[in-house]
Amino acid sequence: MTDTPIILNADQVAELAPRIDLAHELRAMFAELGQKQAVQPSQSVTLFPEDRGDFITYLGAQGTAGVFGAKLSPYLVTKDAPIITAWTLLMSMETGQPLLLCDSGQLTTERTAGTTALAVDLLAPESAKRLAIIGSGAVAQAHYRHACKLRNWSSVTVYSRSLADDIAAQDTWRALASYIQFASSPEMASDGADVVMLCTSSGTPVIDTATIGANTLVTSISTNVAQAHEVDPAWLNQAQVYCDAQATTPDSAGEMVLAARDHGWSKEAIMGDLATLVTETCPRPSQGKPVFFRSIGLGLEDIAAAKALLSLAKQSS
């Protein structure tokens, strides 16, 4: 007789997620990956028939932790707004039995922000003082929560197209930190910033890279839009480029695909990823050129977050 896996819905995950030490979990997981004790296959997109949407499969296996699994994230076309959900299945590498099935909506938000925060900690100068955030929704807020203690920020500036008219969103941001300021344009937000975190669901550039400082770190995340890119692909030729997983990201990240196709950029120019940064087997950025970090979201990030969630759920039961 096998144990029944723990099943957590969105509300149960939301209660437990803030207690996860994602900084520790992600750093440990990327160390496993760098030491070849974890496996990160490429994500795959499966199209539904009759243009009804698709689903992305995120896979990963942590050998040291003894777990493996998958997250399935469908994009369902409807007459109104599309439906996007995500569920993660965590399994034991020792018994082959399922351990956890959980709603991954908030968990994805948290691991996305946690991954960016790890990149900021590894790539931004210790002297970084000014932080800019492009985007103002839940993902942007999670980015701030995970990054706020990484450096002694003297200023945090937020911009999104909707923020100026959304008093409730402004109040939410002020509740996070009283010193947060709001900008009227992405260029105003990023002017003089040491770190610019792009936290949107845009499929096209959201910032003029001509305004990015010579030593500024820009981070970017992914969305379901085909070939989505938050920066001009041509800018990759001017930046020191890093990503979450060098073996898989260049074939999925929109600006990397377009930069290689249209602007003579090569994925061989990528200086390192989170696994090689954590294990100190790649060069750190040098002064005089901007730094770009691109995350597409990895199955291993989902597995690491789910493993931590399982531990908390067991403690709470």
PDB file of C-alpha atoms in Angstrom:
ATOM      1  CA  MET A   1       0.000   0.000   0.000  1.00  0.00           C
ATOM      2  CA  THR A   2       1.418   3.375  -0.982  1.00  0.00           C
ATOM      3  CA  ASP A   3       0.954   6.696   0.743  1.00  0.00           C
ATOM      4  CA  THR A   4      -1.523   9.093  -0.827  1.00  0.00           C
ATOM      5  CA  PRO A   5       0.208  12.202  -2.173  1.00  0.00           C
ATOM      6  CA  ILE A   6      -0.514  15.510  -0.481  1.00  0.00           C
ATOM      7  CA  ILE A   7      -2.790  17.689  -2.599  1.00  0.00           C
ATOM      8  CA  LEU A   8      -2.723  21.470  -2.069  1.00  0.00           C
ATOM      9  CA  ASN A   9      -5.076  23.930  -3.707  1.00  0.00           C
ATOM     10  CA  ALA A  10      -4.340  27.599  -4.399  1.00  0.00           C
ATOM     11  CA  ASP A  11      -5.476  28.815  -0.976  1.00  0.00           C
ATOM     12  CA  GLN A  12      -3.387  26.221   0.861  1.00  0.00           C
ATOM     13  CA  VAL A  13      -0.327  27.065  -1.222  1.00  0.00           C
ATOM     14  CA  ALA A  14      -0.866  30.783  -0.595  1.00  0.00           C
ATOM     15  CA  GLU A  15      -0.830  30.128   3.156  1.00  0.00           C
ATOM     16  CA  LEU A  16       2.433  28.169   3.047  1.00  0.00           C
ATOM     17  CA  ALA A  17       4.375  29.904   0.244  1.00  0.00           C
ATOM     18  CA  PRO A  18       5.537  32.974   2.230  1.00  0.00           C
ATOM     19  CA  ARG A  19       7.313  30.643   4.677  1.00  0.00           C
ATOM     20  CA  ILE A  20       9.525  29.033   2.006  1.00  0.00           C
ATOM     21  CA  ASP A  21      13.180  30.023   2.177  1.00  0.00           C
ATOM     22  CA  LEU A  22      13.482  30.267  -1.613  1.00  0.00           C
ATOM     23  CA  ALA A  23      16.905  31.880  -1.518  1.00  0.00           C
ATOM     24  CA  HIS A  24      18.287  28.778   0.195  1.00  0.00           C
ATOM     25  CA  GLU A  25      16.309  26.281  -1.909  1.00  0.00           C
ATOM     26  CA  LEU A  26      17.239  27.818  -5.261  1.00  0.00           C
ATOM     27  CA  ARG A  27      20.894  28.326  -4.426  1.00  0.00           C
ATOM     28  CA  ALA A  28      21.144  24.694  -3.286  1.00  0.00           C
ATOM     29  CA  MET A  29      19.336  23.460  -6.393  1.00  0.00           C
ATOM     30  CA  PHE A  30      21.563  25.409  -8.787  1.00  0.00           C
ATOM     31  CA  ALA A  31      24.597  24.091  -6.915  1.00  0.00           C
ATOM     32  CA  GLU A  32      23.275  20.571  -7.597  1.00  0.00           C
ATOM     33  CA  LEU A  33      22.865  21.464 -11.272  1.00  0.00           C
ATOM     34  CA  GLY A  34      26.379  22.884 -11.430  1.00  0.00           C
ATOM     35  CA  GLN A  35      27.749  19.729  -9.845  1.00  0.00           C
ATOM     36  CA  LYS A  36      25.795  17.568 -12.352  1.00  0.00           C
ATOM     37  CA  GLN A  37      23.635  16.138  -9.589  1.00  0.00           C
ATOM     38  CA  ALA A  38      20.465  17.552 -11.161  1.00  0.00           C
ATOM     39  CA  VAL A  39      18.971  17.323 -14.650  1.00  0.00           C
ATOM     40  CA  GLN A  40      17.183  20.111 -16.503  1.00  0.00           C
ATOM     41  CA  PRO A  41      15.545  19.022 -19.789  1.00  0.00           C
ATOM     42  CA  SER A  42      14.289  21.598 -22.249  1.00  0.00           C
ATOM     43  CA  GLN A  43      10.757  22.795 -21.678  1.00  0.00           C
ATOM     44  CA  SER A  44       8.269  21.742 -24.343  1.00  0.00           C
ATOM     45  CA  VAL A  45       5.178  23.379 -25.812  1.00  0.00           C
ATOM     46  CA  THR A  46       2.290  21.170 -26.939  1.00  0.00           C
ATOM     47  CA  LEU A  47      -0.318  22.810 -29.157  1.00  0.00           C
ATOM     48  CA  PHE A  48      -3.965  21.917 -28.709  1.00  0.00           C
ATOM     49  CA  PRO A  49      -5.992  21.074 -31.827  1.00  0.00           C
ATOM     50  CA  GLU A  50      -8.086  23.716 -33.600  1.00  0.00           C
ATOM     51  CA  ASP A  51      -6.076  26.624 -32.142  1.00  0.00           C
ATOM     52  CA  ARG A  52      -7.548  26.030 -28.688  1.00  0.00           C
ATOM     53  CA  GLY A  53      -4.304  26.942 -26.929  1.00  0.00           C
ATOM     54  CA  ASP A  54      -1.303  25.009 -25.674  1.00  0.00           C
ATOM     55  CA  PHE A  55       0.444  23.755 -22.591  1.00  0.00           C
ATOM     56  CA  ILE A  56       4.064  24.059 -21.499  1.00  0.00           C
ATOM     57  CA  THR A  57       5.746  21.175 -19.699  1.00  0.00           C
ATOM     58  CA  TYR A  58       8.505  22.026 -17.227  1.00  0.00           C
ATOM     59  CA  LEU A  59      10.557  19.008 -16.135  1.00  0.00           C
ATOM     60  CA  GLY A  60      13.374  18.517 -13.623  1.00  0.00           C
ATOM     61  CA  ALA A  61      15.158  16.008 -11.405  1.00  0.00           C
ATOM     62  CA  GLN A  62      17.199  16.730  -8.266  1.00  0.00           C
ATOM     63  CA  GLY A  63      19.479  13.775  -7.616  1.00  0.00           C
ATOM     64  CA  THR A  64      20.812  14.858  -4.224  1.00  0.00           C
ATOM     65  CA  ALA A  65      17.346  15.776  -3.010  1.00  0.00           C
ATOM     66  CA  GLY A  66      15.930  12.542  -4.471  1.00  0.00           C
ATOM     67  CA  VAL A  67      12.915  14.089  -6.202  1.00  0.00           C
ATOM     68  CA  PHE A  68      11.724  14.632  -9.747  1.00  0.00           C
ATOM     69  CA  GLY A  69       8.579  15.881 -11.406  1.00  0.00           C
ATOM     70  CA  ALA A  70       6.853  18.199 -13.796  1.00  0.00           C
ATOM     71  CA  LYS A  71       4.784  21.337 -13.943  1.00  0.00           C
ATOM     72  CA  LEU A  72       2.065  21.588 -16.577  1.00  0.00           C
ATOM     73  CA  SER A  73       0.907  25.084 -17.508  1.00  0.00           C
ATOM     74  CA  PRO A  74      -1.945  25.328 -20.011  1.00  0.00           C
ATOM     75  CA  TYR A  75      -2.970  28.403 -22.011  1.00  0.00           C
ATOM     76  CA  LEU A  76      -6.637  27.882 -22.861  1.00  0.00           C
ATOM     77  CA  VAL A  77      -8.262  30.019 -25.530  1.00  0.00           C
ATOM     78  CA  THR A  78     -11.804  31.131 -24.684  1.00  0.00           C
ATOM     79  CA  LYS A  79     -14.280  33.636 -26.069  1.00  0.00           C
ATOM     80  CA  ASP A  80     -13.115  36.029 -23.373  1.00  0.00           C
ATOM     81  CA  ALA A  81      -9.725  36.231 -21.692  1.00  0.00           C
ATOM     82  CA  PRO A  82      -7.497  33.151 -21.964  1.00  0.00           C
ATOM     83  CA  ILE A  83      -7.319  30.804 -18.986  1.00  0.00           C
ATOM     84  CA  ILE A  84      -3.827  30.099 -17.644  1.00  0.00           C
ATOM     85  CA  THR A  85      -3.283  27.611 -14.836  1.00  0.00           C
ATOM     86  CA  ALA A  86      -0.373  25.545 -13.547  1.00  0.00           C
ATOM     87  CA  TRP A  87      -0.042  22.389 -11.442  1.00  0.00           C
ATOM     88  CA  THR A  88       3.118  20.678 -10.228  1.00  0.00           C
ATOM     89  CA  LEU A  89       3.549  16.954  -9.580  1.00  0.00           C
ATOM     90  CA  LEU A  90       6.467  16.009  -7.315  1.00  0.00           C
ATOM     91  CA  MET A  91       7.630  12.371  -7.164  1.00  0.00           C
ATOM     92  CA  SER A  92      10.162  10.326  -5.222  1.00  0.00           C
ATOM     93  CA  MET A  93      13.316   9.142  -6.981  1.00  0.00           C
ATOM     94  CA  GLU A  94      13.558   6.337  -4.397  1.00  0.00           C
ATOM     95  CA  THR A  95      10.065   4.836  -4.571  1.00  0.00           C
ATOM     96  CA  GLY A  96       8.672   6.200  -7.836  1.00  0.00           C
ATOM     97  CA  GLN A  97       5.559   7.284  -5.942  1.00  0.00           C
ATOM     98  CA  PRO A  98       3.873  10.707  -6.134  1.00  0.00           C
ATOM     99  CA  LEU A  99       4.564  12.923  -3.134  1.00  0.00           C
ATOM    100  CA  LEU A 100       2.742  16.163  -3.888  1.00  0.00           C
ATOM    101  CA  LEU A 101       0.258  17.630  -6.358  1.00  0.00           C
ATOM    102  CA  CYS A 102      -0.150  21.363  -5.935  1.00  0.00           C
ATOM    103  CA  ASP A 103      -1.587  24.413  -7.623  1.00  0.00           C
ATOM    104  CA  SER A 104       1.425  26.310  -8.927  1.00  0.00           C
ATOM    105  CA  GLY A 105      -0.035  29.744  -9.613  1.00  0.00           C
ATOM    106  CA  GLN A 106       1.489  31.611  -6.686  1.00  0.00           C
ATOM    107  CA  LEU A 107       4.366  29.152  -6.459  1.00  0.00           C
ATOM    108  CA  THR A 108       5.374  30.092 -10.014  1.00  0.00           C
ATOM    109  CA  THR A 109       5.235  33.777  -9.121  1.00  0.00           C
ATOM    110  CA  GLU A 110       7.436  33.206  -6.081  1.00  0.00           C
ATOM    111  CA  ARG A 111      10.020  31.002  -7.797  1.00  0.00           C
ATOM    112  CA  THR A 112      10.204  33.438 -10.739  1.00  0.00           C
ATOM    113  CA  ALA A 113      10.932  36.319  -8.380  1.00  0.00           C
ATOM    114  CA  GLY A 114      13.265  34.194  -6.278  1.00  0.00           C
ATOM    115  CA  THR A 115      15.286  33.236  -9.336  1.00  0.00           C
ATOM    116  CA  THR A 116      15.637  36.870 -10.384  1.00  0.00           C
ATOM    117  CA  ALA A 117      16.667  37.783  -6.842  1.00  0.00           C
ATOM    118  CA  LEU A 118      19.367  35.094  -6.887  1.00  0.00           C
ATOM    119  CA  ALA A 119      20.665  36.546 -10.164  1.00  0.00           C
ATOM    120  CA  VAL A 120      20.690  40.053  -8.676  1.00  0.00           C
ATOM    121  CA  ASP A 121      22.615  38.813  -5.656  1.00  0.00           C
ATOM    122  CA  LEU A 122      25.186  37.091  -7.879  1.00  0.00           C
ATOM    123  CA  LEU A 123      25.525  39.724 -10.613  1.00  0.00           C
ATOM    124  CA  ALA A 124      24.827  43.174  -9.140  1.00  0.00           C
ATOM    125  CA  PRO A 125      27.732  45.082  -7.542  1.00  0.00           C
ATOM    126  CA  GLU A 126      27.741  45.137  -3.758  1.00  0.00           C
ATOM    127  CA  SER A 127      27.626  48.924  -4.088  1.00  0.00           C
ATOM    128  CA  ALA A 128      24.299  48.867  -5.991  1.00  0.00           C
ATOM    129  CA  LYS A 129      21.949  51.449  -4.471  1.00  0.00           C
ATOM    130  CA  ARG A 130      19.225  52.294  -6.995  1.00  0.00           C
ATOM    131  CA  LEU A 131      16.604  49.757  -8.026  1.00  0.00           C
ATOM    132  CA  ALA A 132      14.040  50.180 -10.809  1.00  0.00           C
ATOM    133  CA  ILE A 133      11.079  47.867 -11.385  1.00  0.00           C
ATOM    134  CA  ILE A 134       9.107  47.876 -14.648  1.00  0.00           C
ATOM    135  CA  GLY A 135       5.708  46.333 -13.982  1.00  0.00           C
ATOM    136  CA  SER A 136       3.486  46.684 -10.938  1.00  0.00           C
ATOM    137  CA  GLY A 137       1.405  43.519 -10.619  1.00  0.00           C
ATOM    138  CA  ALA A 138       1.811  40.495  -8.385  1.00  0.00           C
ATOM    139  CA  VAL A 139       4.975  39.321 -10.155  1.00  0.00           C
ATOM    140  CA  ALA A 140       6.613  42.742  -9.805  1.00  0.00           C
ATOM    141  CA  GLN A 141       5.641  42.926  -6.135  1.00  0.00           C
ATOM    142  CA  ALA A 142       7.124  39.476  -5.517  1.00  0.00           C
ATOM    143  CA  HIS A 143      10.331  40.603  -7.247  1.00  0.00           C
ATOM    144  CA  TYR A 144      10.590  43.505  -4.828  1.00  0.00           C
ATOM    145  CA  ARG A 145       9.910  41.317  -1.776  1.00  0.00           C
ATOM    146  CA  HIS A 146      12.649  38.889  -2.767  1.00  0.00           C
ATOM    147  CA  ALA A 147      15.168  41.559  -3.759  1.00  0.00           C
ATOM    148  CA  CYS A 148      14.566  44.230  -1.128  1.00  0.00           C
ATOM    149  CA  LYS A 149      17.106  42.846   1.369  1.00  0.00           C
ATOM    150  CA  LEU A 150      19.841  41.946  -1.118  1.00  0.00           C
ATOM    151  CA  ARG A 151      21.420  45.390  -1.147  1.00  0.00           C
ATOM    152  CA  ASN A 152      21.133  48.597   0.848  1.00  0.00           C
ATOM    153  CA  TRP A 153      18.836  50.271  -1.688  1.00  0.00           C
ATOM    154  CA  SER A 154      18.680  54.050  -1.375  1.00  0.00           C
ATOM    155  CA  SER A 155      15.842  54.322  -3.895  1.00  0.00           C
ATOM    156  CA  VAL A 156      13.254  52.037  -5.490  1.00  0.00           C
ATOM    157  CA  THR A 157      11.293  53.362  -8.461  1.00  0.00           C
ATOM    158  CA  VAL A 158       8.346  51.561 -10.057  1.00  0.00           C
ATOM    159  CA  TYR A 159       6.717  52.121 -13.431  1.00  0.00           C
ATOM    160  CA  SER A 160       3.834  50.492 -15.285  1.00  0.00           C
ATOM    161  CA  ARG A 161       1.351  51.874 -17.789  1.00  0.00           C
ATOM    162  CA  SER A 162      -1.599  51.324 -15.458  1.00  0.00           C
ATOM    163  CA  LEU A 163      -0.042  52.432 -12.176  1.00  0.00           C
ATOM    164  CA  ALA A 164      -0.720  56.166 -12.479  1.00  0.00           C
ATOM    165  CA  ASP A 165      -4.497  55.592 -12.514  1.00  0.00           C
ATOM    166  CA  ASP A 166      -4.580  52.706 -10.060  1.00  0.00           C
ATOM    167  CA  ILE A 167      -4.704  54.147  -6.557  1.00  0.00           C
ATOM    168  CA  ALA A 168      -5.204  50.725  -4.978  1.00  0.00           C
ATOM    169  CA  ALA A 169      -2.019  49.431  -6.630  1.00  0.00           C
ATOM    170  CA  GLN A 170      -0.116  52.514  -5.453  1.00  0.00           C
ATOM    171  CA  ASP A 171      -1.324  51.864  -1.896  1.00  0.00           C
ATOM    172  CA  THR A 172      -0.200  48.232  -2.153  1.00  0.00           C
ATOM    173  CA  TRP A 173       3.286  49.339  -3.161  1.00  0.00           C
ATOM    174  CA  ARG A 174       3.476  51.951  -0.400  1.00  0.00           C
ATOM    175  CA  ALA A 175       2.512  49.246   2.095  1.00  0.00           C
ATOM    176  CA  LEU A 176       5.537  47.249   0.910  1.00  0.00           C
ATOM    177  CA  ALA A 177       7.876  50.198   1.558  1.00  0.00           C
ATOM    178  CA  SER A 178       7.159  53.851   2.241  1.00  0.00           C
ATOM    179  CA  TYR A 179      10.170  55.068   0.247  1.00  0.00           C
ATOM    180  CA  ILE A 180       9.014  53.557  -3.081  1.00  0.00           C
ATOM    181  CA  GLN A 181       8.558  56.158  -5.814  1.00  0.00           C
ATOM    182  CA  PHE A 182       6.501  56.008  -9.012  1.00  0.00           C
ATOM    183  CA  ALA A 183       7.804  57.093 -12.417  1.00  0.00           C
ATOM    184  CA  SER A 184       5.875  58.395 -15.405  1.00  0.00           C
ATOM    185  CA  SER A 185       7.902  56.397 -17.955  1.00  0.00           C
ATOM    186  CA  PRO A 186      10.150  53.335 -17.987  1.00  0.00           C
ATOM    187  CA  GLU A 187      13.075  55.541 -18.992  1.00  0.00           C
ATOM    188  CA  MET A 188      12.502  57.818 -16.000  1.00  0.00           C
ATOM    189  CA  ALA A 189      12.365  54.783 -13.718  1.00  0.00           C
ATOM    190  CA  SER A 190      15.610  53.318 -15.036  1.00  0.00           C
ATOM    191  CA  ASP A 191      17.553  56.585 -15.266  1.00  0.00           C
ATOM    192  CA  GLY A 192      20.618  56.128 -13.090  1.00  0.00           C
ATOM    193  CA  ALA A 193      19.474  52.735 -11.788  1.00  0.00           C
ATOM    194  CA  ASP A 194      22.045  50.112 -10.831  1.00  0.00           C
ATOM    195  CA  VAL A 195      19.519  47.298 -11.295  1.00  0.00           C
ATOM    196  CA  VAL A 196      16.442  47.271 -13.550  1.00  0.00           C
ATOM    197  CA  MET A 197      14.040  44.363 -13.072  1.00  0.00           C
ATOM    198  CA  LEU A 198      11.611  43.869 -15.966  1.00  0.00           C
ATOM    199  CA  CYS A 199       8.504  42.152 -14.573  1.00  0.00           C
ATOM    200  CA  THR A 200       5.885  42.340 -17.314  1.00  0.00           C
ATOM    201  CA  SER A 201       3.909  39.968 -19.526  1.00  0.00           C
ATOM    202  CA  SER A 202       4.800  41.963 -22.635  1.00  0.00           C
ATOM    203  CA  GLY A 203       5.795  40.236 -25.838  1.00  0.00           C
ATOM    204  CA  THR A 204       7.669  43.309 -27.105  1.00  0.00           C
ATOM    205  CA  PRO A 205      10.335  45.606 -25.617  1.00  0.00           C
ATOM    206  CA  VAL A 206       9.218  47.631 -22.604  1.00  0.00           C
ATOM    207  CA  ILE A 207      12.290  49.827 -22.197  1.00  0.00           C
ATOM    208  CA  ASP A 208      14.621  51.846 -24.414  1.00  0.00           C
ATOM    209  CA  THR A 209      17.964  50.108 -23.899  1.00  0.00           C
ATOM    210  CA  ALA A 210      19.771  53.262 -25.086  1.00  0.00           C
ATOM    211  CA  THR A 211      19.002  54.670 -21.625  1.00  0.00           C
ATOM    212  CA  ILE A 212      20.598  51.742 -19.757  1.00  0.00           C
ATOM    213  CA  GLY A 213      23.779  52.687 -17.905  1.00  0.00           C
ATOM    214  CA  ALA A 214      27.181  51.222 -18.720  1.00  0.00           C
ATOM    215  CA  ASN A 215      27.265  49.070 -15.571  1.00  0.00           C
ATOM    216  CA  THR A 216      23.542  48.481 -15.057  1.00  0.00           C
ATOM    217  CA  LEU A 217      22.127  44.989 -14.520  1.00  0.00           C
ATOM    218  CA  VAL A 218      18.858  44.343 -16.388  1.00  0.00           C
ATOM    219  CA  THR A 219      16.825  41.233 -15.535  1.00  0.00           C
ATOM    220  CA  SER A 220      14.011  39.858 -17.663  1.00  0.00           C
ATOM    221  CA  ILE A 221      11.429  37.099 -17.288  1.00  0.00           C
ATOM    222  CA  SER A 222       9.237  35.121 -19.651  1.00  0.00           C
ATOM    223  CA  THR A 223       5.602  34.984 -20.731  1.00  0.00           C
ATOM    224  CA  ASN A 224       3.456  32.749 -22.926  1.00  0.00           C
ATOM    225  CA  VAL A 225       3.511  35.122 -25.909  1.00  0.00           C
ATOM    226  CA  ALA A 226       5.438  33.614 -28.834  1.00  0.00           C
ATOM    227  CA  GLN A 227       9.050  34.914 -28.975  1.00  0.00           C
ATOM    228  CA  ALA A 228       8.313  37.289 -26.084  1.00  0.00           C
ATOM    229  CA  HIS A 229      11.106  39.742 -25.325  1.00  0.00           C
ATOM    230  CA  GLU A 230      11.214  42.693 -22.944  1.00  0.00           C
ATOM    231  CA  VAL A 231      14.368  44.188 -24.517  1.00  0.00           C
ATOM    232  CA  ASP A 232      15.487  44.923 -28.071  1.00  0.00           C
ATOM    233  CA  PRO A 233      17.182  41.724 -29.333  1.00  0.00           C
ATOM    234  CA  ALA A 234      19.963  43.767 -30.977  1.00  0.00           C
ATOM    235  CA  TRP A 235      21.004  45.047 -27.531  1.00  0.00           C
ATOM    236  CA  LEU A 236      22.367  41.611 -26.615  1.00  0.00           C
ATOM    237  CA  ASN A 237      25.420  42.420 -28.737  1.00  0.00           C
ATOM    238  CA  GLN A 238      26.217  45.280 -26.339  1.00  0.00           C
ATOM    239  CA  ALA A 239      25.559  43.477 -23.062  1.00  0.00           C
ATOM    240  CA  GLN A 240      27.261  40.854 -20.907  1.00  0.00           C
ATOM    241  CA  VAL A 241      24.637  38.106 -21.093  1.00  0.00           C
ATOM    242  CA  TYR A 242      23.734  35.533 -18.444  1.00  0.00           C
ATOM    243  CA  CYS A 243      20.702  33.269 -18.094  1.00  0.00           C
ATOM    244  CA  ASP A 244      19.102  30.711 -15.807  1.00  0.00           C
ATOM    245  CA  ALA A 245      20.239  27.653 -17.813  1.00  0.00           C
ATOM    246  CA  GLN A 246      22.736  28.041 -20.631  1.00  0.00           C
ATOM    247  CA  ALA A 247      21.878  24.676 -22.207  1.00  0.00           C
ATOM    248  CA  THR A 248      18.185  25.441 -22.706  1.00  0.00           C
ATOM    249  CA  THR A 249      17.400  29.154 -22.390  1.00  0.00           C
ATOM    250  CA  PRO A 250      18.848  30.407 -25.737  1.00  0.00           C
ATOM    251  CA  ASP A 251      16.483  28.194 -27.733  1.00  0.00           C
ATOM    252  CA  SER A 252      13.393  29.469 -25.891  1.00  0.00           C
ATOM    253  CA  ALA A 253      14.039  33.102 -24.902  1.00  0.00           C
ATOM    254  CA  GLY A 254      12.498  35.333 -27.559  1.00  0.00           C
ATOM    255  CA  GLU A 255      15.170  38.023 -27.675  1.00  0.00           C
ATOM    256  CA  MET A 256      17.923  35.406 -27.882  1.00  0.00           C
ATOM    257  CA  VAL A 257      16.238  33.590 -30.753  1.00  0.00           C
ATOM    258  CA  LEU A 258      15.671  36.878 -32.606  1.00  0.00           C
ATOM    259  CA  ALA A 259      19.154  38.221 -31.828  1.00  0.00           C
ATOM    260  CA  ALA A 260      20.708  35.075 -33.301  1.00  0.00           C
ATOM    261  CA  ARG A 261      18.435  35.152 -36.340  1.00  0.00           C
ATOM    262  CA  ASP A 262      18.528  38.853 -37.153  1.00  0.00           C
ATOM    263  CA  HIS A 263      21.491  40.510 -35.441  1.00  0.00           C
ATOM    264  CA  GLY A 264      24.478  38.175 -35.626  1.00  0.00           C
ATOM    265  CA  TRP A 265      24.426  37.326 -31.932  1.00  0.00           C
ATOM    266  CA  SER A 266      25.513  33.842 -30.854  1.00  0.00           C
ATOM    267  CA  LYS A 267      24.523  31.864 -27.782  1.00  0.00           C
ATOM    268  CA  GLU A 268      28.224  31.159 -27.398  1.00  0.00           C
ATOM    269  CA  ALA A 269      28.450  34.750 -26.153  1.00  0.00           C
ATOM    270  CA  ILE A 270      26.550  33.854 -22.977  1.00  0.00           C
ATOM    271  CA  MET A 271      29.014  34.294 -20.119  1.00  0.00           C
ATOM    272  CA  GLY A 272      27.373  31.980 -17.633  1.00  0.00           C
ATOM    273  CA  ASP A 273      24.196  30.802 -15.933  1.00  0.00           C
ATOM    274  CA  LEU A 274      22.983  30.397 -12.376  1.00  0.00           C
ATOM    275  CA  ALA A 275      24.562  26.974 -11.941  1.00  0.00           C
ATOM    276  CA  THR A 276      28.014  28.180 -13.010  1.00  0.00           C
ATOM    277  CA  LEU A 277      27.637  31.405 -11.042  1.00  0.00           C
ATOM    278  CA  VAL A 278      26.723  29.545  -7.845  1.00  0.00           C
ATOM    279  CA  THR A 279      29.597  27.080  -8.298  1.00  0.00           C
ATOM    280  CA  GLU A 280      31.963  29.901  -9.347  1.00  0.00           C
ATOM    281  CA  THR A 281      32.919  28.254 -12.635  1.00  0.00           C
ATOM    282  CA  CYS A 282      32.142  31.197 -14.930  1.00  0.00           C
ATOM    283  CA  PRO A 283      33.423  34.786 -15.067  1.00  0.00           C
ATOM    284  CA  ARG A 284      31.601  37.547 -13.218  1.00  0.00           C
ATOM    285  CA  PRO A 285      30.653  40.741 -15.096  1.00  0.00           C
ATOM    286  CA  SER A 286      33.348  43.299 -15.755  1.00  0.00           C
ATOM    287  CA  GLN A 287      32.987  47.066 -15.491  1.00  0.00           C
ATOM    288  CA  GLY A 288      32.080  49.232 -18.478  1.00  0.00           C
ATOM    289  CA  LYS A 289      29.300  47.167 -20.120  1.00  0.00           C
ATOM    290  CA  PRO A 290      25.679  46.577 -19.081  1.00  0.00           C
ATOM    291  CA  VAL A 291      24.681  43.127 -17.844  1.00  0.00           C
ATOM    292  CA  PHE A 292      21.593  41.229 -19.010  1.00  0.00           C
ATOM    293  CA  PHE A 293      20.088  38.276 -17.145  1.00  0.00           C
ATOM    294  CA  ARG A 294      17.327  36.292 -18.815  1.00  0.00           C
ATOM    295  CA  SER A 295      15.126  33.753 -17.059  1.00  0.00           C
ATOM    296  CA  ILE A 296      12.659  31.531 -18.916  1.00  0.00           C
ATOM    297  CA  GLY A 297      11.526  29.595 -15.848  1.00  0.00           C
ATOM    298  CA  LEU A 298      12.924  26.122 -15.234  1.00  0.00           C
ATOM    299  CA  GLY A 299      11.292  22.900 -14.197  1.00  0.00           C
ATOM    300  CA  LEU A 300      14.005  22.542 -11.568  1.00  0.00           C
ATOM    301  CA  GLU A 301      12.887  25.822 -10.011  1.00  0.00           C
ATOM    302  CA  ASP A 302       9.363  24.410  -9.772  1.00  0.00           C
ATOM    303  CA  ILE A 303      10.665  21.149  -8.306  1.00  0.00           C
ATOM    304  CA  ALA A 304      12.802  22.959  -5.715  1.00  0.00           C
ATOM    305  CA  ALA A 305       9.872  25.146  -4.675  1.00  0.00           C
ATOM    306  CA  ALA A 306       7.497  22.170  -4.535  1.00  0.00           C
ATOM    307  CA  LYS A 307       9.979  20.178  -2.426  1.00  0.00           C
ATOM    308  CA  ALA A 308      10.144  23.015   0.089  1.00  0.00           C
ATOM    309  CA  LEU A 309       6.361  23.309   0.045  1.00  0.00           C
ATOM    310  CA  LEU A 310       6.007  19.586   0.748  1.00  0.00           C
ATOM    311  CA  SER A 311       8.267  19.885   3.776  1.00  0.00           C
ATOM    312  CA  LEU A 312       6.173  22.727   5.183  1.00  0.00           C
ATOM    313  CA  ALA A 313       2.931  20.879   4.491  1.00  0.00           C
ATOM    314  CA  LYS A 314       4.193  17.852   6.407  1.00  0.00           C
ATOM    315  CA  GLN A 315       5.210  20.042   9.337  1.00  0.00           C
ATOM    316  CA  SER A 316       1.763  21.665   9.377  1.00  0.00           C
ATOM    317  CA  SER A 317      -0.229  18.421   9.181  1.00  0.00           C
TER     318      SER A 317
END
